Amino acid sequence: MSVRVFVPRDSASKSVGADEVAQALQLALGDAATIVRNGSRGMLWLEPLVEVETDAGRIAYGPVTVDDVAGLVAAGLTAGGEHELRLGPTAELPWMQRQERLTFARVGVTDPVDADEYERHGGIVGLKKAVAMAPGDIVEEVVASGLRGRGGAGFPAGIKWRTVLEAPGEPKYIACNADEGDSGTFSDRMIMEGDPYLMLEGMAITGLAVGATEGWIYLRSEYPDAKVILETAIERARERGWIGDDVLGSGKRFEIVLRIGAGSYVCGEETAMLESLEGKRGIVRQKPPLPAHEGLWGKPTVVNNVMTLAAVPWILAHGGAAYAAHGVGRSKGTLPVQLAGNIKQGGLVEVPFGITLRELIEDFGGGTASGRPIRTIQVGGPLGAYLPPAAFDTALDYEALTAAGGLLGHGGIVVFDDTVDMARMARYAMEFCAIESCGKCTPCRIGSTRGVEVIDRIVKGEDRGKNVALLQDLCATMKDASLCAMGGLTPLPVQSALEHFPEDFRPETAPTGVSSSS
Amino acid sequence: MSSRASDAVATPEQLAAIDSSIEKLAHERGATLPIFHDIQEQLGFVPPEAIDRIAAALNLSRADVHGVLTYYHDFRQQAPGRHVLKICRAEACQAMGCERLVERLEERHGVAMHGTTEDGSLTVEPVYCLGNCALSPAVLLDNRLLGRLTEKRLDAMVHALGGDDGGAQ
Ligand SMILES: Cc1cc2nc3c(=O)[nH]c(=O)nc-3n(C[C@H](O)[C@H](O)[C@H](O)COP(=O)(O)O)c2cc1C
Ligand code: SF4
Ligand code: FES
């Protein structure tokens, strides 16, 4: 029997040479090995991470380059042989052991598009339970789990589902938000590329729970590899009867449609996403009506993030109470956290809520990639606050982060070292808002451009007092008079930068003098 | 990929491509984005002639179709170079110096954002996150994601693409 050797097909892994390594290994090992293209374990700094299946479990090597292949093979790779790149049994690596992988249990373990393997590793258990349950009971199981929306707003998923279940109108829809626009986030991508059936199963269960017959996925165009994998997975799931006209023989229909976005950040906002799915410009809708009442094509619609939906199969399989046993306070369960930016050990870790930011960036992350001190982290994407080191002991928890003046968002943490120019980051936040604003509200559309200009004047030292006051006023107006969080939260990174790093906004003390325009 | 004659009227081949996309997708609900994507996949951009045809096929006004086309950053109305490099300028990539790559492209290779190199080999566009933020700076070359890009590798890439005569990477 030939040995199984794993080389990820995750696009991050491929971005540093996994395809070339897989080819070289295939060539060097021939019939002695079967190369399996798995998802990534999330230790992205070790990619391409090659694993080999042995009697002692899977042994990891990394980061492997094409040039290492000959040496690895000579060292007895297929038997788990000694080599300077040998990391040891994957499951025993500290990075893996410190996690609680509920959603990511299979990612990196299996071949993502192999449906048999999905079932062998615990897939479809949740869906099987769901088809035997009354819709209301499925909803209550998710309510009991305490699962909150992972797309940013943190709204309880079960409560949203209950509204859709009770809403009059047919057909009903599930809209899966796979727009993942926040810088510093890639958990949705890693699920779609690493365990796509999980997301499809989650959508099907949600459909059964609320009586929806179609699920529409809005996938961002920046993820071409995820598109290919999802297309394959949707087709195979249909062949298996996991989705389609007769879900697991229940007589219930649940069909999945895949749509691709077109490079607009604001289309991640749920109502703009619905507009875009309908083929229109992605302009934010006034609420009410809520999408739960009048969503896609004017019908009751559950809009959930990929991570929210991907948590659902585990909850059905193990029970809402088991999920709620993880976490702290009102933040139940686990969160796949993404460690990004200037970080030594960047990647994805799934941990229960309650761990501190410091543990994440120092213990898992190992500090900066540059080796310089961490000056700030931005948590929760481009609309999240820049936090100073004094705030690093804040717990990973929706409420605790809000209390610390930030937000959790989609769980991305971007690390910056001490060379960062915070006036430039504040300026960029305003600029990004100007580029991505849907244009409906004046404070967001025009205010953001004004914001860029005012920051430029502050940094040049023109009328400092007056211009700082003007910037604060502008931020207040954007917060108060914006329809959605694009305009409403852009002040957060701007004001947090100004509050914690005022020296960067003074010409005498700024790191680069004048923030360079882009 | 297409020729770079962006102001020219669409060629018969381009019109045929537009019509084939419409025929394939017009029956879909909310078909505008899928049709634009399909045309752009074939031609590298969406020629102006597509607007009338899509409007007629979907029973929409020209203004509506034009409005959708111009709203989204992805859709190009002019032919790009033979290759497209999307360079991430979002926060995580900034933390790893992506702006140096942007400057390098301008200063060394004479191509600014949304511009095309003189030899027509490469169009450069900004993008805001490619989901590769642990291996920044990240770029998408045609549909291929690359991570931890250095100025040196960028130079080599631009030169290699300039030397090739348009074969897809
Ligand atoms: C400007 C903006 C961008 C957003 N981008 C995303 C996104 O990319 N993905 C996402 O799931 N939610 C995004 N959201 C949040 C959605 O509006 C919505 O709250 C979410 O999809 C609901 O799903 P959840 O309850 O499962 O989180 C965004 C919101 C705003 C205001
Ligand atoms: S805040 Fe900005 S993005 Fe949101 S609706 Fe208003 S203009 Fe559109
Ligand atoms: S910020 Fe550049 S890839 Fe995410």
Coordinates of N, CA and C in Angstrom, one line a residue, chain A residues 4 6 9 34-39 106 109-124 192-198 200 229-230 232-234 236-237 239-240 242:
Chain A
R4 N 0.2 7.7 2.4 CA -0.5 9.0 2.1 C 0.4 10.2 2.6
F6 N 0.4 14.4 2.6 CA -0.6 15.5 2.5 C 0.2 16.8 2.2
R9 N -4.0 22.2 -0.4 CA -4.4 23.0 -1.6 C -5.1 24.3 -1.2
T34 N 0.7 8.3 -2.2 CA -0.4 9.0 -2.8 C -0.4 10.4 -2.2
I35 N -0.4 11.4 -3.1 CA -0.4 12.7 -2.6 C -1.9 13.2 -2.4
V36 N -2.2 13.5 -1.2 CA -3.5 14.0 -0.9 C -3.5 15.6 -0.7
R37 N -4.3 16.3 -1.4 CA -4.4 17.7 -1.3 C -5.4 18.1 -0.2
N38 N -4.9 18.3 1.0 CA -5.8 18.6 2.1 C -6.0 20.1 2.3
G39 N -6.8 20.5 3.3 CA -6.9 21.9 3.6 C -5.7 22.3 4.5
R106 N -12.1 19.2 11.0 CA -11.6 18.4 9.8 C -10.7 19.1 8.9
V109 N -7.2 17.9 7.9 CA -7.2 16.5 8.1 C -7.6 15.8 6.8
T110 N -8.7 16.2 6.2 CA -9.3 15.5 5.1 C -9.0 16.1 3.8
D111 N -9.3 15.4 2.7 CA -9.4 15.9 1.4 C -10.7 16.7 1.3
P112 N -10.7 18.0 1.1 CA -11.9 18.8 1.2 C -13.1 18.4 0.3
V113 N -12.8 17.9 -0.8 CA -13.9 17.6 -1.7 C -14.3 16.1 -1.7
D114 N -13.6 15.3 -0.9 CA -13.9 13.9 -0.8 C -15.1 13.7 0.1
A115 N -16.3 13.4 -0.5 CA -17.5 13.3 0.3 C -17.5 12.1 1.2
D116 N -16.9 11.0 0.8 CA -16.8 9.8 1.7 C -16.1 10.2 3.0
E117 N -14.9 10.8 2.8 CA -14.1 11.2 3.9 C -14.9 12.1 4.8
Y118 N -15.7 13.0 4.2 CA -16.5 14.0 5.1 C -17.4 13.2 6.0
E119 N -18.0 12.2 5.5 CA -18.9 11.3 6.3 C -18.1 10.5 7.3
R120 N -17.0 9.9 6.9 CA -16.2 9.1 7.8 C -15.7 9.9 9.0
H121 N -15.5 11.2 8.8 CA -15.0 12.1 9.9 C -16.1 12.9 10.5
G122 N -17.3 12.3 10.6 CA -18.3 12.9 11.4 C -19.3 13.9 10.7
G123 N -19.1 14.0 9.4 CA -20.0 14.9 8.6 C -21.4 14.3 8.5
I124 N -22.4 15.2 8.2 CA -23.7 14.8 7.9 C -24.5 14.3 9.1
M192 N -14.2 27.3 3.3 CA -14.7 27.0 2.0 C -13.7 26.1 1.2
E193 N -12.4 26.4 1.4 CA -11.4 25.7 0.7 C -11.1 24.4 1.4
G194 N -11.2 24.3 2.7 CA -10.8 23.2 3.5 C -11.8 22.2 4.0
D195 N -13.1 22.6 4.0 CA -14.1 21.7 4.4 C -15.5 22.2 3.9
P196 N -15.6 22.3 2.6 CA -16.8 23.0 2.0 C -18.1 22.4 2.4
Y197 N -18.1 21.0 2.5 CA -19.4 20.4 2.8 C -19.9 20.8 4.2
L198 N -19.1 21.2 5.1 CA -19.5 21.7 6.4 C -20.4 22.9 6.2
L200 N -22.1 23.8 3.5 CA -23.3 23.4 2.8 C -24.2 22.7 3.7
I229 N -13.6 25.1 -5.7 CA -13.9 24.0 -4.7 C -15.4 23.9 -4.3
L230 N -16.0 25.1 -4.2 CA -17.4 25.1 -3.8 C -18.2 24.5 -5.0
T232 N -17.4 22.2 -7.1 CA -17.3 20.8 -7.0 C -18.1 20.2 -5.9
A233 N -18.0 20.9 -4.7 CA -18.7 20.4 -3.5 C -20.2 20.4 -3.7
I234 N -20.7 21.5 -4.3 CA -22.1 21.6 -4.5 C -22.7 20.5 -5.4
R236 N -21.3 17.5 -5.9 CA -21.2 16.2 -5.3 C -22.2 16.1 -4.1
A237 N -22.5 17.2 -3.4 CA -23.5 17.2 -2.3 C -24.9 16.9 -2.9
E239 N -25.4 15.2 -5.7 CA -25.4 13.7 -6.1 C -25.7 12.8 -4.9
R240 N -25.2 13.2 -3.8 CA -25.4 12.4 -2.5 C -26.8 12.6 -1.9
W242 N -27.5 15.3 -0.2 CA -27.4 16.2 1.0 C -28.1 17.5 0.7

